Amino acid sequence: MSKIICSAAIRGAHKIVDMAEAAYEEALKKFGPEHEVSFPNTAYYLPIIYSMLGAKVEKLGDMKAIFQECRTLLPAIVSDKIWLPYLAPALDAGMATYFAEEMYEAIRYLNEPNFYTKSEEPTSENLWLGAADDVIFRKRGVEFVDGTAPGFAAIVGSPEDKAVASKIALELQEKNLYIFMHDQSKGKNMAELLKENGVQVGWNTRLVPFGKSYTSVVFAIGFACRVALAFGGVKPGDYRANLIYNKNRTFAFVMAFGPVSDEWYANAAGAINWGFPTISDYDIPQVLPTGICTYEHVVSNVPHDEIVQKAIEVRGLKVSVNKIDIPMSFGPAFEGERIRKDDLFMECGGGRTTGVEVLISKEMDEVEDGKVILEGPDISDIKQGQNLPIAILVEVAGREMQSDFEPILERQFHHLINYVQGIMHIGQRNIMWVRIGKGAVEKGFSFKHIGKVLHGKLHQEFGAILDKVQVKIYTVQEKVEEVMALAKQVYTERDLRLGAMTDETEEVFYSCTLCQSFAPSHVCVITPERIGMCGAYNWLDGKASFQINPTGPNQPIPKGECTDPDNGYFSGINEFVNQASRGAVTEVSCYSLMNNPMTACGCFEAIAAMLPQCNGIMVVNRDYMGMTPSGMKFTTLAGMAGGGMQTPGFMGVSKHFMTSKKLFKAEGGLKRMVWMPKMMKEEISEKLKAACADIGMPELYDMIATEEQGTTEAEILAFMKEKGHPALEMEAAMG
C-alpha cells in the first residue's frame, strides 16, 4: 500500500481516537459511567462495534474496553525510522477509526440530542438525519438484499458547483444506488448544494444527508453491518463473515471530493476492510493492485463527468439500467419523491377529478403492441393549476397471459409511474391520484410518457407472459366515465374470483424463498387465505411468478393431506419445507402462533405475540415505534420472530392476514385478538369490522385495545375485564 496513504491513515486514526477518547472522558465526568448511550430506536446498539466485536455498548462505562481495543489496533505512527509498507496496519487503523467515531457520535447524541433530526426526512431547521433507526433500516435494508438497491455511495465532501453535485447525485440515483452524504469541502457540502438546486433530499429519494462531519461516515458503515446481521444470518462478533458478506453483497464505495485529510484517509482505510474502495476527484496516491477490494482500492484524479461510471467499474457493480425513452429521469430512486404544493403543476384523480386505472387482457389480434394513444388535452394544452380527469386503460395480450394475472400487472402501475422523476402516483383502481410537478413539465412531460413507461416496463418485467401491450389514456370526462364503468365491472369480477378462493378449494399452495439469501432456513408458505407476511405476495402472485419464472423463488406446493385442520398441518407442506429449508424446519403450521409457527425472514409487515396474562394475542406493525404490552418494542420483537427461526408465541404476519378466517385458528381465531396500535387498527378498520361481524361479534372491534388503553399487560387486562373480552373465557393458549 502507498506509504503516503498508509502513514496518513494511521496519523488520522490516532487523531480520531484521541479526539473520541477526550470526548468520552468529558462525558464520563458529566454523566457518569452508568449513563445509557445508544443510537435512537435500534436493537443493534452501536452497530459497527456490535457486529465486529459482539460488544453491547449500553452505558458510557462500556466504552472503556472499546477504547482499549482501539489502542491495541492502532499501529505506531509512520516516521523515517518506522516504515510500514503493508495494507494490514492501515486496515487496523481504519477499524479503530470506526470504533472511535461510533462512540464519538453516541456521545454527541448525549451532549446534543437535537443535533440530528432522528427522522426520515430533513426538517426546515435541520438538514442532518443522523443514524437510521430500525424502522427506517427494516424498510430500506431489505432493498440491499432483493436487488432494488444494489449498494450505496458514501459521499465525503462535495464538488464546489451545485449543478455538478446535482448531476452526480442524479446519475447515482439512476443506477438505483443510495447516496449517503457526509462532511464538506472548502465550506461546501453535498446535501446543502442539492437543496440549493431544488433537489429533494431524504430517505425517500435515496439522497441521505447523514451528517456534516466526517465522523458521520459510521452511520453508512453501520447500516451495512446491520444488513449483514439482520438479513445475512451473520452473528454479532463474527467480523470475518460480516466483512465477507458486505464485500460480496453490498456494492458500496466511498466517493471523496476535494483535498483529502488524514482523517479522511483513516476513514477510507476503514472502508477497505469491507471491500469498499475509494474513488476521488483529487490528486492523491492510488492503490491499484487488488487484494481486499474486488478490484482497485483507491483511484484518484477522476473527472466529475466520469466519476460515477468509474466508481461502478471499480466496485465491480453490474447495474442494469433499462432506458425508457422519456425526457425525465427514471428509476426506483424517484419512487419516494413527493410533489408538494409549491412544486405542483396539476393533478388528476384523488378526489380532485375523476381518476381510474385498469388493465385487461385481450385476444392477440385486438392489441397493437407499442400503441399509445391520448384522447383529450395534454399537459402542453393546459395552464398551471388546471386539473384534468384521467383514465389509464392498458390492454395486454400474450400466449401465456391469464385473467388471474391482470391485478398483478395492474398493481405495477403504482411504482412504475412513481419511477418517473417529477411524477407522484398514489392509490390504485378508481381511487388513484397522479400529481405532476413543475420540473417534469419544464422537461416536456406528456401524458403519453406514462404510456411509454407502462409499455416498456411491463414488457421488461413480464415478458414471459406478455407479447403485446397497448395503452390508452383519456383526459375527457365522457371517455373517463366509460373506462370507469368498464373498470368497476372488471374489479367486481376479480374480487368475486379472489374472494371465492379458500385454502380448501385449491390443491396447490406456493412457496416464497425470495429471502433465503438472508435467512437460509426460511420458507414462506402462501395460501389463498394467507398471503406472504411481507404483504407483497398473494396466492395469485405466486402462481403468476411461477408461470413467469419456473425456477424462481415461488414454487408450487401440492398441499397433500390435511392432518390437522385447526393448526393447518399439511403433509405436502411439511415435505416441501423440510426440503427447502435443508432440514432446518421439519414441520410448520399455517394457522397457529404457538405450534410450529411459520418462520420469518425479517420483512414482515407486523409481528404477532402472545400475551400470557391476557390469554390473548397482540399484533404490532412495523411503523409503530412505541412500547407494546409484551414489554418489547417492534425492533426487539423482530429479533424473536425473524432470522428463519420458529419461536412459539412470536410470528411475522401481514396486515391482510388480520382479517383472514384462518387467523390464529388453532388459538381460537379473531376472538383471541386483544391489542394492536391505533394506526394499524384504523388502517384495517373496515375489513376488521366485517371480520368481527362474520363471527357474530360486531362488538369485538371495540374490545381490541390500542396504546390509548395501555401499553402493559396489566392495563390491557383491566380493559378486557371492563369490556368483557371473550379471550378471558377461552382455554389457556400457552403450552
mmCIF file with all atom_site columns, N, CA and C in Angstrom, residues 104-128:
data_model
loop_
_atom_site.group_PDB
_atom_site.id
_atom_site.type_symbol
_atom_site.label_atom_id
_atom_site.label_alt_id
_atom_site.label_comp_id
_atom_site.label_asym_id
_atom_site.label_entity_id
_atom_site.label_seq_id
_atom_site.pdbx_PDB_ins_code
_atom_site.Cartn_x
_atom_site.Cartn_y
_atom_site.Cartn_z
_atom_site.occupancy
_atom_site.B_iso_or_equiv
_atom_site.pdbx_formal_charge
_atom_site.auth_seq_id
_atom_site.auth_comp_id
_atom_site.auth_asym_id
_atom_site.auth_atom_id
_atom_site.pdbx_PDB_model_num
ATOM 1  N N  . TYR A 1 104 ? -17.887 8.351  19.506 1.00 0.00 ? 104 TYR A N  1
ATOM 2  C CA . TYR A 1 104 ? -17.936 9.818  19.469 1.00 0.00 ? 104 TYR A CA 1
ATOM 3  C C  . TYR A 1 104 ? -19.342 10.291 19.090 1.00 0.00 ? 104 TYR A C  1
ATOM 4  N N  . GLU A 1 105 ? -19.934 9.644  18.095 1.00 0.00 ? 105 GLU A N  1
ATOM 5  C CA . GLU A 1 105 ? -21.281 10.039 17.662 1.00 0.00 ? 105 GLU A CA 1
ATOM 6  C C  . GLU A 1 105 ? -22.318 9.694  18.727 1.00 0.00 ? 105 GLU A C  1
ATOM 7  N N  . ALA A 1 106 ? -22.133 8.573  19.434 1.00 0.00 ? 106 ALA A N  1
ATOM 8  C CA . ALA A 1 106 ? -23.070 8.220  20.513 1.00 0.00 ? 106 ALA A CA 1
ATOM 9  C C  . ALA A 1 106 ? -23.015 9.257  21.628 1.00 0.00 ? 106 ALA A C  1
ATOM 10 N N  . ILE A 1 107 ? -21.817 9.741  21.918 1.00 0.00 ? 107 ILE A N  1
ATOM 11 C CA . ILE A 1 107 ? -21.660 10.789 22.934 1.00 0.00 ? 107 ILE A CA 1
ATOM 12 C C  . ILE A 1 107 ? -22.277 12.097 22.440 1.00 0.00 ? 107 ILE A C  1
ATOM 13 N N  . ARG A 1 108 ? -22.178 12.348 21.142 1.00 0.00 ? 108 ARG A N  1
ATOM 14 C CA . ARG A 1 108 ? -22.817 13.551 20.583 1.00 0.00 ? 108 ARG A CA 1
ATOM 15 C C  . ARG A 1 108 ? -24.326 13.520 20.831 1.00 0.00 ? 108 ARG A C  1
ATOM 16 N N  . TYR A 1 109 ? -24.947 12.339 20.699 1.00 0.00 ? 109 TYR A N  1
ATOM 17 C CA . TYR A 1 109 ? -26.381 12.223 20.969 1.00 0.00 ? 109 TYR A CA 1
ATOM 18 C C  . TYR A 1 109 ? -26.706 12.578 22.415 1.00 0.00 ? 109 TYR A C  1
ATOM 19 N N  . LEU A 1 110 ? -25.757 12.324 23.328 1.00 0.00 ? 110 LEU A N  1
ATOM 20 C CA . LEU A 1 110 ? -25.960 12.716 24.730 1.00 0.00 ? 110 LEU A CA 1
ATOM 21 C C  . LEU A 1 110 ? -25.833 14.224 24.908 1.00 0.00 ? 110 LEU A C  1
ATOM 22 N N  . ASN A 1 111 ? -24.744 14.763 24.359 1.00 0.00 ? 111 ASN A N  1
ATOM 23 C CA . ASN A 1 111 ? -24.445 16.186 24.565 1.00 0.00 ? 111 ASN A CA 1
ATOM 24 C C  . ASN A 1 111 ? -25.372 17.102 23.773 1.00 0.00 ? 111 ASN A C  1
ATOM 25 N N  . GLU A 1 112 ? -25.741 16.665 22.570 1.00 0.00 ? 112 GLU A N  1
ATOM 26 C CA . GLU A 1 112 ? -26.570 17.499 21.678 1.00 0.00 ? 112 GLU A CA 1
ATOM 27 C C  . GLU A 1 112 ? -27.715 16.658 21.123 1.00 0.00 ? 112 GLU A C  1
ATOM 28 N N  . PRO A 1 113 ? -28.740 16.372 21.922 1.00 0.00 ? 113 PRO A N  1
ATOM 29 C CA . PRO A 1 113 ? -29.805 15.455 21.495 1.00 0.00 ? 113 PRO A CA 1
ATOM 30 C C  . PRO A 1 113 ? -30.549 15.900 20.244 1.00 0.00 ? 113 PRO A C  1
ATOM 31 N N  . ASN A 1 114 ? -30.502 17.182 19.915 1.00 0.00 ? 114 ASN A N  1
ATOM 32 C CA . ASN A 1 114 ? -31.207 17.668 18.720 1.00 0.00 ? 114 ASN A CA 1
ATOM 33 C C  . ASN A 1 114 ? -30.259 17.996 17.572 1.00 0.00 ? 114 ASN A C  1
ATOM 34 N N  . PHE A 1 115 ? -29.025 17.498 17.675 1.00 0.00 ? 115 PHE A N  1
ATOM 35 C CA . PHE A 1 115 ? -28.060 17.754 16.599 1.00 0.00 ? 115 PHE A CA 1
ATOM 36 C C  . PHE A 1 115 ? -28.533 17.139 15.285 1.00 0.00 ? 115 PHE A C  1
ATOM 37 N N  . TYR A 1 116 ? -29.160 15.947 15.383 1.00 0.00 ? 116 TYR A N  1
ATOM 38 C CA . TYR A 1 116 ? -29.722 15.276 14.219 1.00 0.00 ? 116 TYR A CA 1
ATOM 39 C C  . TYR A 1 116 ? -31.247 15.264 14.318 1.00 0.00 ? 116 TYR A C  1
ATOM 40 N N  . THR A 1 117 ? -31.901 15.127 13.175 1.00 0.00 ? 117 THR A N  1
ATOM 41 C CA . THR A 1 117 ? -33.367 15.164 13.164 1.00 0.00 ? 117 THR A CA 1
ATOM 42 C C  . THR A 1 117 ? -33.986 13.895 13.719 1.00 0.00 ? 117 THR A C  1
ATOM 43 N N  . LYS A 1 118 ? -33.272 12.768 13.602 1.00 0.00 ? 118 LYS A N  1
ATOM 44 C CA . LYS A 1 118 ? -33.805 11.460 14.001 1.00 0.00 ? 118 LYS A CA 1
ATOM 45 C C  . LYS A 1 118 ? -35.115 11.171 13.248 1.00 0.00 ? 118 LYS A C  1
ATOM 46 N N  . SER A 1 119 ? -35.129 11.486 11.964 1.00 0.00 ? 119 SER A N  1
ATOM 47 C CA . SER A 1 119 ? -36.332 11.294 11.161 1.00 0.00 ? 119 SER A CA 1
ATOM 48 C C  . SER A 1 119 ? -35.933 10.795 9.772  1.00 0.00 ? 119 SER A C  1
ATOM 49 N N  . GLU A 1 120 ? -36.946 10.572 8.933  1.00 0.00 ? 120 GLU A N  1
ATOM 50 C CA . GLU A 1 120 ? -36.704 10.038 7.592  1.00 0.00 ? 120 GLU A CA 1
ATOM 51 C C  . GLU A 1 120 ? -36.400 11.144 6.585  1.00 0.00 ? 120 GLU A C  1
ATOM 52 N N  . GLU A 1 121 ? -36.796 12.362 6.919  1.00 0.00 ? 121 GLU A N  1
ATOM 53 C CA . GLU A 1 121 ? -36.563 13.483 6.023  1.00 0.00 ? 121 GLU A CA 1
ATOM 54 C C  . GLU A 1 121 ? -36.068 14.687 6.819  1.00 0.00 ? 121 GLU A C  1
ATOM 55 N N  . PRO A 1 122 ? -35.318 15.577 6.178  1.00 0.00 ? 122 PRO A N  1
ATOM 56 C CA . PRO A 1 122 ? -34.866 16.790 6.876  1.00 0.00 ? 122 PRO A CA 1
ATOM 57 C C  . PRO A 1 122 ? -36.056 17.649 7.289  1.00 0.00 ? 122 PRO A C  1
ATOM 58 N N  . THR A 1 123 ? -35.847 18.471 8.292  1.00 0.00 ? 123 THR A N  1
ATOM 59 C CA . THR A 1 123 ? -36.851 19.449 8.690  1.00 0.00 ? 123 THR A CA 1
ATOM 60 C C  . THR A 1 123 ? -36.447 20.801 8.118  1.00 0.00 ? 123 THR A C  1
ATOM 61 N N  . SER A 1 124 ? -37.306 21.774 8.290  1.00 0.00 ? 124 SER A N  1
ATOM 62 C CA . SER A 1 124 ? -36.988 23.115 7.789  1.00 0.00 ? 124 SER A CA 1
ATOM 63 C C  . SER A 1 124 ? -35.809 23.720 8.536  1.00 0.00 ? 124 SER A C  1
ATOM 64 N N  . GLU A 1 125 ? -35.581 23.248 9.768  1.00 0.00 ? 125 GLU A N  1
ATOM 65 C CA . GLU A 1 125 ? -34.488 23.801 10.584 1.00 0.00 ? 125 GLU A CA 1
ATOM 66 C C  . GLU A 1 125 ? -33.215 22.968 10.521 1.00 0.00 ? 125 GLU A C  1
ATOM 67 N N  . ASN A 1 126 ? -33.320 21.701 10.155 1.00 0.00 ? 126 ASN A N  1
ATOM 68 C CA . ASN A 1 126 ? -32.162 20.811 10.257 1.00 0.00 ? 126 ASN A CA 1
ATOM 69 C C  . ASN A 1 126 ? -32.124 19.852 9.075  1.00 0.00 ? 126 ASN A C  1
ATOM 70 N N  . LEU A 1 127 ? -30.976 19.841 8.413  1.00 0.00 ? 127 LEU A N  1
ATOM 71 C CA . LEU A 1 127 ? -30.797 19.008 7.224  1.00 0.00 ? 127 LEU A CA 1
ATOM 72 C C  . LEU A 1 127 ? -30.285 17.618 7.557  1.00 0.00 ? 127 LEU A C  1
ATOM 73 N N  . TRP A 1 128 ? -29.663 17.462 8.732  1.00 0.00 ? 128 TRP A N  1
ATOM 74 C CA . TRP A 1 128 ? -28.885 16.248 9.014  1.00 0.00 ? 128 TRP A CA 1
ATOM 75 C C  . TRP A 1 128 ? -29.711 15.223 9.767  1.00 0.00 ? 128 TRP A C  1
#
